[in-house]
Amino acid sequence: ASDVYKRQYQRRVRGPSARSMATIAPASVVAFHQDQMAARFAAIERAPWWQQIRRSDQWLQARSFNDSRLEENRMYLDHYVIGLFSPVSFQRCVSQDGHRELYAVAFGPGTTNSHGAVQGGAIATLFDHCTATPAFELRGRSCPTKQCAVQFRRPLPVGVCCLELWVEPGSVREVHVRGEIASLPSMPKWQSERVVYAHAHAVLVDQGVKHPSRL
């Protein structure tokens, strides 16, 4: 799948989707949002559980496309979730066996509701975006979301949290991805203090496979 990402990137940076910072906003606005982004990434790097995951030989750090300070990600500058103005930042790791993904997520102040917790729409949007990644890795092509059901368990405080995803058995044409947003990863050493804030089940469609009614 990494080769597919590379080809898509090469096509986009040569085409009309490639945009410079100057075409998006004035320099002062860009600088403000990059400072906000830098603060969120710094918070992620300070999270003790994320530091342990990074040092573990069971997890591989993977590209997450949402750091627009890096030139290779600037084709996504106006993307709602991973663009320059997104109020959320994340780092991504994939398990060695490829069956699970872990995200260290930092929600910014612009994602809060009237109670000071992360707004449910921001959580649902993140699930919708991130569940597409394991489906892409599995099928080697983009798989649009057919449905994404989110269950909210308790208010999510603003700050760094853990998003964990795994693929479940689906069908020839559908990919089923489940995920949780929690305070810590679902590992034995953290189970006693782990708090789950939301759970999601997404169904994504592999459009490269014909619908049975059209065969």
PDB file of N, CA, C and O in Angstrom, residues 44 49-50 52-54 56 58-64 90-96 98-105 130 133-134 161-166 180-187 190 194:
ATOM      1  N   ILE A  44       1.491  15.502  22.062  1.00  0.00           N
ATOM      2  CA  ILE A  44       1.498  14.073  21.745  1.00  0.00           C
ATOM      3  C   ILE A  44       2.834  13.450  22.133  1.00  0.00           C
ATOM      4  O   ILE A  44       2.888  12.386  22.763  1.00  0.00           O
ATOM      5  N   TRP A  49       2.416   7.254  27.516  1.00  0.00           N
ATOM      6  CA  TRP A  49       2.035   6.007  26.848  1.00  0.00           C
ATOM      7  C   TRP A  49       2.491   5.993  25.393  1.00  0.00           C
ATOM      8  O   TRP A  49       2.886   4.950  24.865  1.00  0.00           O
ATOM      9  N   TRP A  50       2.460   7.168  24.734  1.00  0.00           N
ATOM     10  CA  TRP A  50       2.909   7.240  23.347  1.00  0.00           C
ATOM     11  C   TRP A  50       4.422   7.031  23.257  1.00  0.00           C
ATOM     12  O   TRP A  50       4.917   6.384  22.328  1.00  0.00           O
ATOM     13  N   GLN A  52       6.129   5.125  25.180  1.00  0.00           N
ATOM     14  CA  GLN A  52       6.346   3.681  25.326  1.00  0.00           C
ATOM     15  C   GLN A  52       6.012   2.930  24.039  1.00  0.00           C
ATOM     16  O   GLN A  52       6.710   1.992  23.658  1.00  0.00           O
ATOM     17  N   ILE A  53       4.938   3.333  23.372  1.00  0.00           N
ATOM     18  CA  ILE A  53       4.568   2.709  22.095  1.00  0.00           C
ATOM     19  C   ILE A  53       5.675   2.933  21.064  1.00  0.00           C
ATOM     20  O   ILE A  53       6.058   2.015  20.320  1.00  0.00           O
ATOM     21  N   ARG A  54       6.203   4.139  21.006  1.00  0.00           N
ATOM     22  CA  ARG A  54       7.264   4.462  20.048  1.00  0.00           C
ATOM     23  C   ARG A  54       8.519   3.627  20.286  1.00  0.00           C
ATOM     24  O   ARG A  54       9.236   3.290  19.334  1.00  0.00           O
ATOM     25  N   SER A  56       8.507   0.596  21.582  1.00  0.00           N
ATOM     26  CA  SER A  56       8.188  -0.823  21.482  1.00  0.00           C
ATOM     27  C   SER A  56       8.533  -1.370  20.104  1.00  0.00           C
ATOM     28  O   SER A  56       8.316  -0.707  19.085  1.00  0.00           O
ATOM     29  N   GLN A  58       6.963  -3.790  18.861  1.00  0.00           N
ATOM     30  CA  GLN A  58       5.713  -4.379  18.351  1.00  0.00           C
ATOM     31  C   GLN A  58       4.920  -3.412  17.483  1.00  0.00           C
ATOM     32  O   GLN A  58       3.922  -3.797  16.882  1.00  0.00           O
ATOM     33  N   TRP A  59       5.360  -2.145  17.449  1.00  0.00           N
ATOM     34  CA  TRP A  59       4.633  -1.125  16.708  1.00  0.00           C
ATOM     35  C   TRP A  59       5.563  -0.376  15.769  1.00  0.00           C
ATOM     36  O   TRP A  59       6.706  -0.078  16.115  1.00  0.00           O
ATOM     37  N   LEU A  60       5.074  -0.081  14.581  1.00  0.00           N
ATOM     38  CA  LEU A  60       5.840   0.654  13.577  1.00  0.00           C
ATOM     39  C   LEU A  60       5.165   2.002  13.336  1.00  0.00           C
ATOM     40  O   LEU A  60       3.955   2.062  13.097  1.00  0.00           O
ATOM     41  N   GLN A  61       5.942   3.070  13.386  1.00  0.00           N
ATOM     42  CA  GLN A  61       5.347   4.376  13.118  1.00  0.00           C
ATOM     43  C   GLN A  61       5.039   4.486  11.631  1.00  0.00           C
ATOM     44  O   GLN A  61       5.831   4.094  10.780  1.00  0.00           O
ATOM     45  N   ALA A  62       3.865   5.010  11.323  1.00  0.00           N
ATOM     46  CA  ALA A  62       3.404   5.120   9.939  1.00  0.00           C
ATOM     47  C   ALA A  62       3.048   6.558   9.629  1.00  0.00           C
ATOM     48  O   ALA A  62       2.772   7.361  10.518  1.00  0.00           O
ATOM     49  N   ARG A  63       3.032   6.872   8.360  1.00  0.00           N
ATOM     50  CA  ARG A  63       2.689   8.222   7.935  1.00  0.00           C
ATOM     51  C   ARG A  63       1.218   8.512   8.208  1.00  0.00           C
ATOM     52  O   ARG A  63       0.352   7.677   7.959  1.00  0.00           O
ATOM     53  N   SER A  64       0.928   9.704   8.738  1.00  0.00           N
ATOM     54  CA  SER A  64      -0.447  10.068   9.035  1.00  0.00           C
ATOM     55  C   SER A  64      -0.942  11.252   8.205  1.00  0.00           C
ATOM     56  O   SER A  64      -2.099  11.640   8.315  1.00  0.00           O
ATOM     57  N   PHE A  90      -2.576  14.233  14.889  1.00  0.00           N
ATOM     58  CA  PHE A  90      -2.365  12.864  15.365  1.00  0.00           C
ATOM     59  C   PHE A  90      -1.121  12.236  14.753  1.00  0.00           C
ATOM     60  O   PHE A  90      -0.682  12.615  13.678  1.00  0.00           O
ATOM     61  N   GLN A  91      -0.566  11.293  15.500  1.00  0.00           N
ATOM     62  CA  GLN A  91       0.515  10.429  15.037  1.00  0.00           C
ATOM     63  C   GLN A  91      -0.023   9.012  14.978  1.00  0.00           C
ATOM     64  O   GLN A  91      -0.903   8.649  15.774  1.00  0.00           O
ATOM     65  N   ARG A  92       0.508   8.208  14.062  1.00  0.00           N
ATOM     66  CA  ARG A  92      -0.066   6.889  13.801  1.00  0.00           C
ATOM     67  C   ARG A  92       0.996   5.804  13.874  1.00  0.00           C
ATOM     68  O   ARG A  92       2.107   5.970  13.391  1.00  0.00           O
ATOM     69  N   CYS A  93       0.630   4.675  14.490  1.00  0.00           N
ATOM     70  CA  CYS A  93       1.474   3.484  14.513  1.00  0.00           C
ATOM     71  C   CYS A  93       0.653   2.282  14.066  1.00  0.00           C
ATOM     72  O   CYS A  93      -0.564   2.233  14.286  1.00  0.00           O
ATOM     73  N   VAL A  94       1.314   1.321  13.447  1.00  0.00           N
ATOM     74  CA  VAL A  94       0.677   0.082  12.994  1.00  0.00           C
ATOM     75  C   VAL A  94       1.373  -1.089  13.669  1.00  0.00           C
ATOM     76  O   VAL A  94       2.604  -1.101  13.786  1.00  0.00           O
ATOM     77  N   SER A  95       0.604  -2.056  14.132  1.00  0.00           N
ATOM     78  CA  SER A  95       1.191  -3.225  14.776  1.00  0.00           C
ATOM     79  C   SER A  95       2.025  -4.021  13.778  1.00  0.00           C
ATOM     80  O   SER A  95       1.780  -3.983  12.567  1.00  0.00           O
ATOM     81  N   GLN A  96       2.992  -4.753  14.292  1.00  0.00           N
ATOM     82  CA  GLN A  96       3.881  -5.528  13.421  1.00  0.00           C
ATOM     83  C   GLN A  96       3.109  -6.514  12.556  1.00  0.00           C
ATOM     84  O   GLN A  96       3.474  -6.753  11.406  1.00  0.00           O
ATOM     85  N   GLY A  98       0.160  -6.016  11.468  1.00  0.00           N
ATOM     86  CA  GLY A  98      -0.713  -5.266  10.577  1.00  0.00           C
ATOM     87  C   GLY A  98      -2.186  -5.333  10.904  1.00  0.00           C
ATOM     88  O   GLY A  98      -3.022  -4.827  10.153  1.00  0.00           O
ATOM     89  N   HIS A  99      -2.547  -5.916  12.062  1.00  0.00           N
ATOM     90  CA  HIS A  99      -3.953  -6.114  12.391  1.00  0.00           C
ATOM     91  C   HIS A  99      -4.583  -4.944  13.156  1.00  0.00           C
ATOM     92  O   HIS A  99      -5.801  -4.833  13.224  1.00  0.00           O
ATOM     93  N   ARG A 100      -3.747  -4.095  13.743  1.00  0.00           N
ATOM     94  CA  ARG A 100      -4.269  -2.994  14.542  1.00  0.00           C
ATOM     95  C   ARG A 100      -3.526  -1.707  14.238  1.00  0.00           C
ATOM     96  O   ARG A 100      -2.358  -1.740  13.832  1.00  0.00           O
ATOM     97  N   GLU A 101      -4.212  -0.591  14.451  1.00  0.00           N
ATOM     98  CA  GLU A 101      -3.582   0.717  14.310  1.00  0.00           C
ATOM     99  C   GLU A 101      -3.827   1.521  15.580  1.00  0.00           C
ATOM    100  O   GLU A 101      -4.906   1.437  16.179  1.00  0.00           O
ATOM    101  N   LEU A 102      -2.827   2.297  15.973  1.00  0.00           N
ATOM    102  CA  LEU A 102      -2.927   3.175  17.136  1.00  0.00           C
ATOM    103  C   LEU A 102      -2.649   4.600  16.705  1.00  0.00           C
ATOM    104  O   LEU A 102      -1.692   4.855  15.975  1.00  0.00           O
ATOM    105  N   TYR A 103      -3.491   5.520  17.157  1.00  0.00           N
ATOM    106  CA  TYR A 103      -3.290   6.939  16.906  1.00  0.00           C
ATOM    107  C   TYR A 103      -3.176   7.659  18.242  1.00  0.00           C
ATOM    108  O   TYR A 103      -4.000   7.437  19.144  1.00  0.00           O
ATOM    109  N   ALA A 104      -2.186   8.507  18.372  1.00  0.00           N
ATOM    110  CA  ALA A 104      -2.139   9.452  19.479  1.00  0.00           C
ATOM    111  C   ALA A 104      -2.747  10.738  18.947  1.00  0.00           C
ATOM    112  O   ALA A 104      -2.227  11.344  18.008  1.00  0.00           O
ATOM    113  N   VAL A 105      -3.872  11.140  19.528  1.00  0.00           N
ATOM    114  CA  VAL A 105      -4.669  12.244  18.996  1.00  0.00           C
ATOM    115  C   VAL A 105      -4.678  13.409  19.972  1.00  0.00           C
ATOM    116  O   VAL A 105      -4.896  13.220  21.170  1.00  0.00           O
ATOM    117  N   CYS A 130     -10.291   8.183   9.955  1.00  0.00           N
ATOM    118  CA  CYS A 130      -9.239   7.226  10.296  1.00  0.00           C
ATOM    119  C   CYS A 130      -9.608   5.778   9.980  1.00  0.00           C
ATOM    120  O   CYS A 130      -8.729   4.976   9.660  1.00  0.00           O
ATOM    121  N   THR A 133      -8.325   4.306   6.697  1.00  0.00           N
ATOM    122  CA  THR A 133      -6.916   3.971   6.474  1.00  0.00           C
ATOM    123  C   THR A 133      -6.655   2.466   6.495  1.00  0.00           C
ATOM    124  O   THR A 133      -6.032   1.941   5.573  1.00  0.00           O
ATOM    125  N   PRO A 134      -7.106   1.718   7.531  1.00  0.00           N
ATOM    126  CA  PRO A 134      -6.883   0.267   7.476  1.00  0.00           C
ATOM    127  C   PRO A 134      -7.596  -0.406   6.307  1.00  0.00           C
ATOM    128  O   PRO A 134      -7.107  -1.414   5.776  1.00  0.00           O
ATOM    129  N   CYS A 161      -5.451  11.783  23.512  1.00  0.00           N
ATOM    130  CA  CYS A 161      -6.137  10.525  23.766  1.00  0.00           C
ATOM    131  C   CYS A 161      -5.633   9.480  22.774  1.00  0.00           C
ATOM    132  O   CYS A 161      -4.823   9.775  21.899  1.00  0.00           O
ATOM    133  N   CYS A 162      -6.124   8.266  22.925  1.00  0.00           N
ATOM    134  CA  CYS A 162      -5.697   7.156  22.065  1.00  0.00           C
ATOM    135  C   CYS A 162      -6.870   6.686  21.213  1.00  0.00           C
ATOM    136  O   CYS A 162      -7.952   6.393  21.726  1.00  0.00           O
ATOM    137  N   LEU A 163      -6.656   6.623  19.914  1.00  0.00           N
ATOM    138  CA  LEU A 163      -7.621   6.035  18.978  1.00  0.00           C
ATOM    139  C   LEU A 163      -7.050   4.712  18.504  1.00  0.00           C
ATOM    140  O   LEU A 163      -5.940   4.668  17.979  1.00  0.00           O
ATOM    141  N   GLU A 164      -7.795   3.641  18.724  1.00  0.00           N
ATOM    142  CA  GLU A 164      -7.331   2.296  18.341  1.00  0.00           C
ATOM    143  C   GLU A 164      -8.306   1.691  17.340  1.00  0.00           C
ATOM    144  O   GLU A 164      -9.529   1.748  17.536  1.00  0.00           O
ATOM    145  N   LEU A 165      -7.788   1.116  16.261  1.00  0.00           N
ATOM    146  CA  LEU A 165      -8.610   0.563  15.190  1.00  0.00           C
ATOM    147  C   LEU A 165      -8.207  -0.879  14.892  1.00  0.00           C
ATOM    148  O   LEU A 165      -7.030  -1.239  14.994  1.00  0.00           O
ATOM    149  N   TRP A 166      -9.187  -1.676  14.489  1.00  0.00           N
ATOM    150  CA  TRP A 166      -8.897  -3.036  14.042  1.00  0.00           C
ATOM    151  C   TRP A 166      -9.932  -3.457  13.005  1.00  0.00           C
ATOM    152  O   TRP A 166     -11.070  -3.006  13.029  1.00  0.00           O
ATOM    153  N   GLU A 180     -11.974   2.432  18.986  1.00  0.00           N
ATOM    154  CA  GLU A 180     -12.288   3.040  20.265  1.00  0.00           C
ATOM    155  C   GLU A 180     -11.415   4.269  20.484  1.00  0.00           C
ATOM    156  O   GLU A 180     -10.250   4.288  20.078  1.00  0.00           O
ATOM    157  N   ILE A 181     -11.984   5.270  21.114  1.00  0.00           N
ATOM    158  CA  ILE A 181     -11.194   6.383  21.626  1.00  0.00           C
ATOM    159  C   ILE A 181     -11.150   6.217  23.139  1.00  0.00           C
ATOM    160  O   ILE A 181     -12.195   6.099  23.792  1.00  0.00           O
ATOM    161  N   ALA A 182      -9.947   6.163  23.665  1.00  0.00           N
ATOM    162  CA  ALA A 182      -9.765   5.901  25.093  1.00  0.00           C
ATOM    163  C   ALA A 182      -8.607   6.730  25.625  1.00  0.00           C
ATOM    164  O   ALA A 182      -7.889   7.398  24.871  1.00  0.00           O
ATOM    165  N   SER A 183      -8.432   6.653  26.926  1.00  0.00           N
ATOM    166  CA  SER A 183      -7.329   7.388  27.547  1.00  0.00           C
ATOM    167  C   SER A 183      -5.996   6.715  27.290  1.00  0.00           C
ATOM    168  O   SER A 183      -4.953   7.388  27.234  1.00  0.00           O
ATOM    169  N   LEU A 184      -6.019   5.375  27.105  1.00  0.00           N
ATOM    170  CA  LEU A 184      -4.800   4.586  26.934  1.00  0.00           C
ATOM    171  C   LEU A 184      -5.075   3.433  25.970  1.00  0.00           C
ATOM    172  O   LEU A 184      -6.231   3.060  25.752  1.00  0.00           O
ATOM    173  N   PRO A 185      -4.025   2.832  25.387  1.00  0.00           N
ATOM    174  CA  PRO A 185      -4.227   1.664  24.513  1.00  0.00           C
ATOM    175  C   PRO A 185      -4.775   0.473  25.292  1.00  0.00           C
ATOM    176  O   PRO A 185      -4.643   0.394  26.519  1.00  0.00           O
ATOM    177  N   SER A 186      -5.392  -0.471  24.574  1.00  0.00           N
ATOM    178  CA  SER A 186      -6.002  -1.655  25.207  1.00  0.00           C
ATOM    179  C   SER A 186      -4.959  -2.742  25.415  1.00  0.00           C
ATOM    180  O   SER A 186      -5.027  -3.810  24.815  1.00  0.00           O
ATOM    181  N   MET A 187      -4.011  -2.482  26.269  1.00  0.00           N
ATOM    182  CA  MET A 187      -2.963  -3.437  26.598  1.00  0.00           C
ATOM    183  C   MET A 187      -3.067  -3.803  28.077  1.00  0.00           C
ATOM    184  O   MET A 187      -3.497  -2.982  28.899  1.00  0.00           O
ATOM    185  N   TRP A 190      -2.256  -1.440  31.030  1.00  0.00           N
ATOM    186  CA  TRP A 190      -3.022  -0.206  31.200  1.00  0.00           C
ATOM    187  C   TRP A 190      -4.504  -0.443  31.459  1.00  0.00           C
ATOM    188  O   TRP A 190      -5.264   0.514  31.638  1.00  0.00           O
ATOM    189  N   ARG A 194      -7.509   2.382  32.222  1.00  0.00           N
ATOM    190  CA  ARG A 194      -7.979   2.800  30.905  1.00  0.00           C
ATOM    191  C   ARG A 194      -9.437   3.228  30.952  1.00  0.00           C
ATOM    192  O   ARG A 194     -10.281   2.552  31.535  1.00  0.00           O
TER     193      ARG A 194
END
